[in-house]
Amino acid sequence: MNPPTPRPLSVVLQAHRQFPGEFCSVSALEFVSKVYALIPLDSFPLQSDAQNQSKGFDETALQNLVSLEGAARHYDIQSALGVIEKETSEGRCPAVSLRTFLAFGQIVIPAGYHIVVAAREGDQSVLVDPASKQYLAKSTADVATVLRENSAANPDHKTIHIQCLARK
C-alpha cells in the first residue's frame, strides 16, 4: 500500500495549533503526522494529555501514537544543513530544536529550547513554527542563516539537535 499523499504545508499550518504549556515537542510530532496525512487535521492526540508536557525527542511511545518513527542526534551546523536538505528533499519533515532567548532592551538571556519543523516547498527547505504558525525560514539559504545565528547566540552549545521523523 502506498503512503497517503502529503498535505500542503499551508493547510497544516492553518489547521494546527499548539496548546498552552510546554508542548512544543509533541506539537511538532502531531504537526509532522498531519503533513504526512497520518492523523486528521483537527486531531491533537498528544497535546490533549497534560502528562506529555515537557517531553522531548526520542519518545518512542509518543511517536507510535501518531504513526511515526525516528531518532535524534546533534549535528554541527554544516552537517545539520545537509541532514535537513536530504530529509526534506526525500519528503520527510525533521523536527529541529532551536535555542530561545528573552530580550529586555539590550539584555538578551537564554530561555530554553523550542521545536520547529523543517519541510520542503518547491525546491527549497523551509522552517516553520507550529506554535506561532509562521515561517522562520522561507528558503534553504534562510534555513542556513537561522541555524548559524542560533548557534552563534548559544556559545555553550554549538550543535543543532534534529529528530528525523518518518512514517511507520
PDB file of C-alpha atoms in Angstrom:
ATOM      1  CA  MET A   1       0.000   0.000   0.000  1.00  0.00           C
ATOM      2  CA  ASN A   2       1.320   3.462  -0.898  1.00  0.00           C
ATOM      3  CA  PRO A   3       1.632   6.074   1.855  1.00  0.00           C
ATOM      4  CA  PRO A   4      -1.006   8.823   1.899  1.00  0.00           C
ATOM      5  CA  THR A   5      -0.289  11.897  -0.195  1.00  0.00           C
ATOM      6  CA  PRO A   6       1.275  14.584   1.998  1.00  0.00           C
ATOM      7  CA  ARG A   7      -0.870  17.582   2.827  1.00  0.00           C
ATOM      8  CA  PRO A   8       0.252  21.057   1.759  1.00  0.00           C
ATOM      9  CA  LEU A   9       2.248  22.784   4.478  1.00  0.00           C
ATOM     10  CA  SER A  10      -0.025  25.841   4.321  1.00  0.00           C
ATOM     11  CA  VAL A  11      -3.088  23.685   5.058  1.00  0.00           C
ATOM     12  CA  VAL A  12      -1.450  22.088   8.104  1.00  0.00           C
ATOM     13  CA  LEU A  13      -0.139  25.443   9.367  1.00  0.00           C
ATOM     14  CA  GLN A  14      -3.665  26.873   9.163  1.00  0.00           C
ATOM     15  CA  ALA A  15      -5.315  23.923  10.938  1.00  0.00           C
ATOM     16  CA  HIS A  16      -2.748  23.075  13.600  1.00  0.00           C
ATOM     17  CA  ARG A  17      -2.358  24.835  16.929  1.00  0.00           C
ATOM     18  CA  GLN A  18      -0.135  24.383  19.924  1.00  0.00           C
ATOM     19  CA  PHE A  19      -1.754  24.122  23.344  1.00  0.00           C
ATOM     20  CA  PRO A  20      -0.647  26.477  26.134  1.00  0.00           C
ATOM     21  CA  GLY A  21       2.200  24.993  28.160  1.00  0.00           C
ATOM     22  CA  GLU A  22       5.375  23.111  27.278  1.00  0.00           C
ATOM     23  CA  PHE A  23       4.029  21.135  24.320  1.00  0.00           C
ATOM     24  CA  CYS A  24       6.398  22.134  21.502  1.00  0.00           C
ATOM     25  CA  SER A  25       7.968  18.698  21.025  1.00  0.00           C
ATOM     26  CA  VAL A  26       4.686  16.769  20.934  1.00  0.00           C
ATOM     27  CA  SER A  27       3.089  19.549  18.882  1.00  0.00           C
ATOM     28  CA  ALA A  28       5.855  19.038  16.316  1.00  0.00           C
ATOM     29  CA  LEU A  29       5.125  15.287  16.232  1.00  0.00           C
ATOM     30  CA  GLU A  30       1.426  15.976  15.639  1.00  0.00           C
ATOM     31  CA  PHE A  31       2.277  18.590  13.011  1.00  0.00           C
ATOM     32  CA  VAL A  32       4.517  16.182  11.073  1.00  0.00           C
ATOM     33  CA  SER A  33       1.862  13.440  11.298  1.00  0.00           C
ATOM     34  CA  LYS A  34      -0.646  15.887   9.837  1.00  0.00           C
ATOM     35  CA  VAL A  35       1.703  16.791   6.975  1.00  0.00           C
ATOM     36  CA  TYR A  36       2.126  13.067   6.278  1.00  0.00           C
ATOM     37  CA  ALA A  37      -1.730  12.715   6.404  1.00  0.00           C
ATOM     38  CA  LEU A  38      -1.481  10.118   9.177  1.00  0.00           C
ATOM     39  CA  ILE A  39      -3.878  11.853  11.572  1.00  0.00           C
ATOM     40  CA  PRO A  40      -6.812  14.235  10.972  1.00  0.00           C
ATOM     41  CA  LEU A  41      -6.071  17.944  10.847  1.00  0.00           C
ATOM     42  CA  ASP A  42      -8.277  18.569  13.891  1.00  0.00           C
ATOM     43  CA  SER A  43      -6.652  15.815  15.977  1.00  0.00           C
ATOM     44  CA  PHE A  44      -4.405  16.525  18.971  1.00  0.00           C
ATOM     45  CA  PRO A  45      -3.769  13.086  20.489  1.00  0.00           C
ATOM     46  CA  LEU A  46      -0.501  14.029  22.208  1.00  0.00           C
ATOM     47  CA  GLN A  47      -1.205  17.572  23.395  1.00  0.00           C
ATOM     48  CA  SER A  48      -4.566  16.535  24.831  1.00  0.00           C
ATOM     49  CA  ASP A  49      -2.712  14.591  27.554  1.00  0.00           C
ATOM     50  CA  ALA A  50      -1.208  17.038  30.069  1.00  0.00           C
ATOM     51  CA  GLN A  51       1.393  14.418  31.063  1.00  0.00           C
ATOM     52  CA  ASN A  52       3.031  14.958  27.670  1.00  0.00           C
ATOM     53  CA  GLN A  53       4.153  18.489  28.585  1.00  0.00           C
ATOM     54  CA  SER A  54       7.925  18.966  28.522  1.00  0.00           C
ATOM     55  CA  LYS A  55       8.509  15.713  26.646  1.00  0.00           C
ATOM     56  CA  GLY A  56      11.482  15.804  24.325  1.00  0.00           C
ATOM     57  CA  PHE A  57      12.915  13.969  21.360  1.00  0.00           C
ATOM     58  CA  ASP A  58      13.132  10.171  21.139  1.00  0.00           C
ATOM     59  CA  GLU A  59       9.837   9.497  22.937  1.00  0.00           C
ATOM     60  CA  THR A  60       9.118   6.274  21.038  1.00  0.00           C
ATOM     61  CA  ALA A  61       5.737   5.649  22.697  1.00  0.00           C
ATOM     62  CA  LEU A  62       4.536   9.093  21.617  1.00  0.00           C
ATOM     63  CA  GLN A  63       5.882   8.606  18.085  1.00  0.00           C
ATOM     64  CA  ASN A  64       3.947   5.341  17.891  1.00  0.00           C
ATOM     65  CA  LEU A  65       0.696   7.104  18.821  1.00  0.00           C
ATOM     66  CA  VAL A  66       0.939   9.263  15.696  1.00  0.00           C
ATOM     67  CA  SER A  67       2.397   6.552  13.393  1.00  0.00           C
ATOM     68  CA  LEU A  68       5.924   7.974  13.265  1.00  0.00           C
ATOM     69  CA  GLU A  69       9.362   6.586  13.893  1.00  0.00           C
ATOM     70  CA  GLY A  70      12.562   8.482  14.273  1.00  0.00           C
ATOM     71  CA  ALA A  71      15.769   9.176  16.090  1.00  0.00           C
ATOM     72  CA  ALA A  72      17.507  12.336  17.235  1.00  0.00           C
ATOM     73  CA  ARG A  73      21.144  13.387  17.016  1.00  0.00           C
ATOM     74  CA  HIS A  74      23.233  16.501  17.486  1.00  0.00           C
ATOM     75  CA  TYR A  75      24.932  17.870  14.371  1.00  0.00           C
ATOM     76  CA  ASP A  76      27.440  20.612  13.669  1.00  0.00           C
ATOM     77  CA  ILE A  77      25.954  23.385  11.544  1.00  0.00           C
ATOM     78  CA  GLN A  78      27.166  22.120   8.162  1.00  0.00           C
ATOM     79  CA  SER A  79      26.025  18.554   8.888  1.00  0.00           C
ATOM     80  CA  ALA A  80      22.667  19.825  10.188  1.00  0.00           C
ATOM     81  CA  LEU A  81      22.117  21.706   6.931  1.00  0.00           C
ATOM     82  CA  GLY A  82      22.949  18.547   4.981  1.00  0.00           C
ATOM     83  CA  VAL A  83      20.549  16.438   7.053  1.00  0.00           C
ATOM     84  CA  ILE A  84      17.732  18.962   6.653  1.00  0.00           C
ATOM     85  CA  GLU A  85      18.322  19.191   2.898  1.00  0.00           C
ATOM     86  CA  LYS A  86      18.435  15.396   2.489  1.00  0.00           C
ATOM     87  CA  GLU A  87      15.402  14.718   4.685  1.00  0.00           C
ATOM     88  CA  THR A  88      13.209  17.405   3.147  1.00  0.00           C
ATOM     89  CA  SER A  89      14.212  16.566  -0.444  1.00  0.00           C
ATOM     90  CA  GLU A  90      13.129  12.969   0.269  1.00  0.00           C
ATOM     91  CA  GLY A  91       9.739  14.175   1.532  1.00  0.00           C
ATOM     92  CA  ARG A  92      10.375  13.932   5.262  1.00  0.00           C
ATOM     93  CA  CYS A  93       9.935  16.647   7.897  1.00  0.00           C
ATOM     94  CA  PRO A  94      12.586  16.628  10.636  1.00  0.00           C
ATOM     95  CA  ALA A  95      11.991  18.407  13.933  1.00  0.00           C
ATOM     96  CA  VAL A  96      14.693  20.935  14.842  1.00  0.00           C
ATOM     97  CA  SER A  97      15.466  22.206  18.333  1.00  0.00           C
ATOM     98  CA  LEU A  98      16.462  25.875  18.482  1.00  0.00           C
ATOM     99  CA  ARG A  99      17.657  27.893  21.475  1.00  0.00           C
ATOM    100  CA  THR A 100      15.206  30.581  22.534  1.00  0.00           C
ATOM    101  CA  PHE A 101      16.013  33.901  24.133  1.00  0.00           C
ATOM    102  CA  LEU A 102      14.244  36.633  26.048  1.00  0.00           C
ATOM    103  CA  ALA A 103      15.150  40.198  25.172  1.00  0.00           C
ATOM    104  CA  PHE A 104      14.846  43.084  27.590  1.00  0.00           C
ATOM    105  CA  GLY A 105      16.103  46.095  25.669  1.00  0.00           C
ATOM    106  CA  GLN A 106      19.791  45.362  25.047  1.00  0.00           C
ATOM    107  CA  ILE A 107      19.838  42.459  27.517  1.00  0.00           C
ATOM    108  CA  VAL A 108      19.308  39.009  25.985  1.00  0.00           C
ATOM    109  CA  ILE A 109      19.166  35.874  28.123  1.00  0.00           C
ATOM    110  CA  PRO A 110      18.746  32.200  27.153  1.00  0.00           C
ATOM    111  CA  ALA A 111      15.226  30.957  27.845  1.00  0.00           C
ATOM    112  CA  GLY A 112      15.206  27.304  26.842  1.00  0.00           C
ATOM    113  CA  TYR A 113      14.624  25.463  23.593  1.00  0.00           C
ATOM    114  CA  HIS A 114      11.764  25.397  21.092  1.00  0.00           C
ATOM    115  CA  ILE A 115      10.955  22.818  18.438  1.00  0.00           C
ATOM    116  CA  VAL A 116      10.313  23.842  14.846  1.00  0.00           C
ATOM    117  CA  VAL A 117       9.787  21.694  11.748  1.00  0.00           C
ATOM    118  CA  ALA A 118      11.775  21.585   8.521  1.00  0.00           C
ATOM    119  CA  ALA A 119       9.835  20.836   5.339  1.00  0.00           C
ATOM    120  CA  ARG A 120      10.053  21.231   1.591  1.00  0.00           C
ATOM    121  CA  GLU A 121       8.305  23.792  -0.569  1.00  0.00           C
ATOM    122  CA  GLY A 122       9.219  23.512  -4.219  1.00  0.00           C
ATOM    123  CA  ASP A 123      12.975  23.126  -4.407  1.00  0.00           C
ATOM    124  CA  GLN A 124      13.645  24.859  -1.066  1.00  0.00           C
ATOM    125  CA  SER A 125      13.923  23.685   2.535  1.00  0.00           C
ATOM    126  CA  VAL A 126      11.887  25.822   4.929  1.00  0.00           C
ATOM    127  CA  LEU A 127      11.479  26.067   8.705  1.00  0.00           C
ATOM    128  CA  VAL A 128       8.029  26.514  10.239  1.00  0.00           C
ATOM    129  CA  ASP A 129       6.965  27.031  13.818  1.00  0.00           C
ATOM    130  CA  PRO A 130       3.803  25.034  14.586  1.00  0.00           C
ATOM    131  CA  ALA A 131       3.211  27.150  17.709  1.00  0.00           C
ATOM    132  CA  SER A 132       3.154  30.543  16.014  1.00  0.00           C
ATOM    133  CA  LYS A 133       2.004  29.229  12.607  1.00  0.00           C
ATOM    134  CA  GLN A 134       4.824  31.207  10.993  1.00  0.00           C
ATOM    135  CA  TYR A 135       7.744  30.559   8.706  1.00  0.00           C
ATOM    136  CA  LEU A 136      11.128  31.086  10.353  1.00  0.00           C
ATOM    137  CA  ALA A 137      12.885  30.450   7.051  1.00  0.00           C
ATOM    138  CA  LYS A 138      11.370  30.503   3.563  1.00  0.00           C
ATOM    139  CA  SER A 139      14.378  29.181   1.642  1.00  0.00           C
ATOM    140  CA  THR A 140      17.333  26.854   2.060  1.00  0.00           C
ATOM    141  CA  ALA A 141      19.590  29.918   2.418  1.00  0.00           C
ATOM    142  CA  ASP A 142      17.297  31.267   5.155  1.00  0.00           C
ATOM    143  CA  VAL A 143      17.474  27.901   6.972  1.00  0.00           C
ATOM    144  CA  ALA A 144      21.271  28.178   6.947  1.00  0.00           C
ATOM    145  CA  THR A 145      21.068  31.717   8.335  1.00  0.00           C
ATOM    146  CA  VAL A 146      18.676  30.700  11.136  1.00  0.00           C
ATOM    147  CA  LEU A 147      20.876  27.768  12.186  1.00  0.00           C
ATOM    148  CA  ARG A 148      24.094  29.811  12.085  1.00  0.00           C
ATOM    149  CA  GLU A 149      22.606  32.736  14.010  1.00  0.00           C
ATOM    150  CA  ASN A 150      21.032  30.426  16.586  1.00  0.00           C
ATOM    151  CA  SER A 151      24.316  28.624  17.110  1.00  0.00           C
ATOM    152  CA  ALA A 152      26.277  31.885  17.336  1.00  0.00           C
ATOM    153  CA  ALA A 153      23.887  33.172  20.004  1.00  0.00           C
ATOM    154  CA  ASN A 154      24.357  29.985  22.021  1.00  0.00           C
ATOM    155  CA  PRO A 155      28.106  29.811  22.736  1.00  0.00           C
ATOM    156  CA  ASP A 156      27.829  26.899  25.178  1.00  0.00           C
ATOM    157  CA  HIS A 157      26.165  24.566  22.708  1.00  0.00           C
ATOM    158  CA  LYS A 158      27.436  24.650  19.119  1.00  0.00           C
ATOM    159  CA  THR A 159      25.370  21.779  17.707  1.00  0.00           C
ATOM    160  CA  ILE A 160      21.839  21.564  16.341  1.00  0.00           C
ATOM    161  CA  HIS A 161      19.566  18.833  17.714  1.00  0.00           C
ATOM    162  CA  ILE A 162      17.484  17.245  14.948  1.00  0.00           C
ATOM    163  CA  GLN A 163      14.929  14.461  15.130  1.00  0.00           C
ATOM    164  CA  CYS A 164      14.447  12.763  11.773  1.00  0.00           C
ATOM    165  CA  LEU A 165      10.865  11.516  11.500  1.00  0.00           C
ATOM    166  CA  ALA A 166       9.432   9.024   9.021  1.00  0.00           C
ATOM    167  CA  ARG A 167       6.094   7.309   8.552  1.00  0.00           C
ATOM    168  CA  LYS A 168       5.860   3.950  10.289  1.00  0.00           C
TER     169      LYS A 168
END
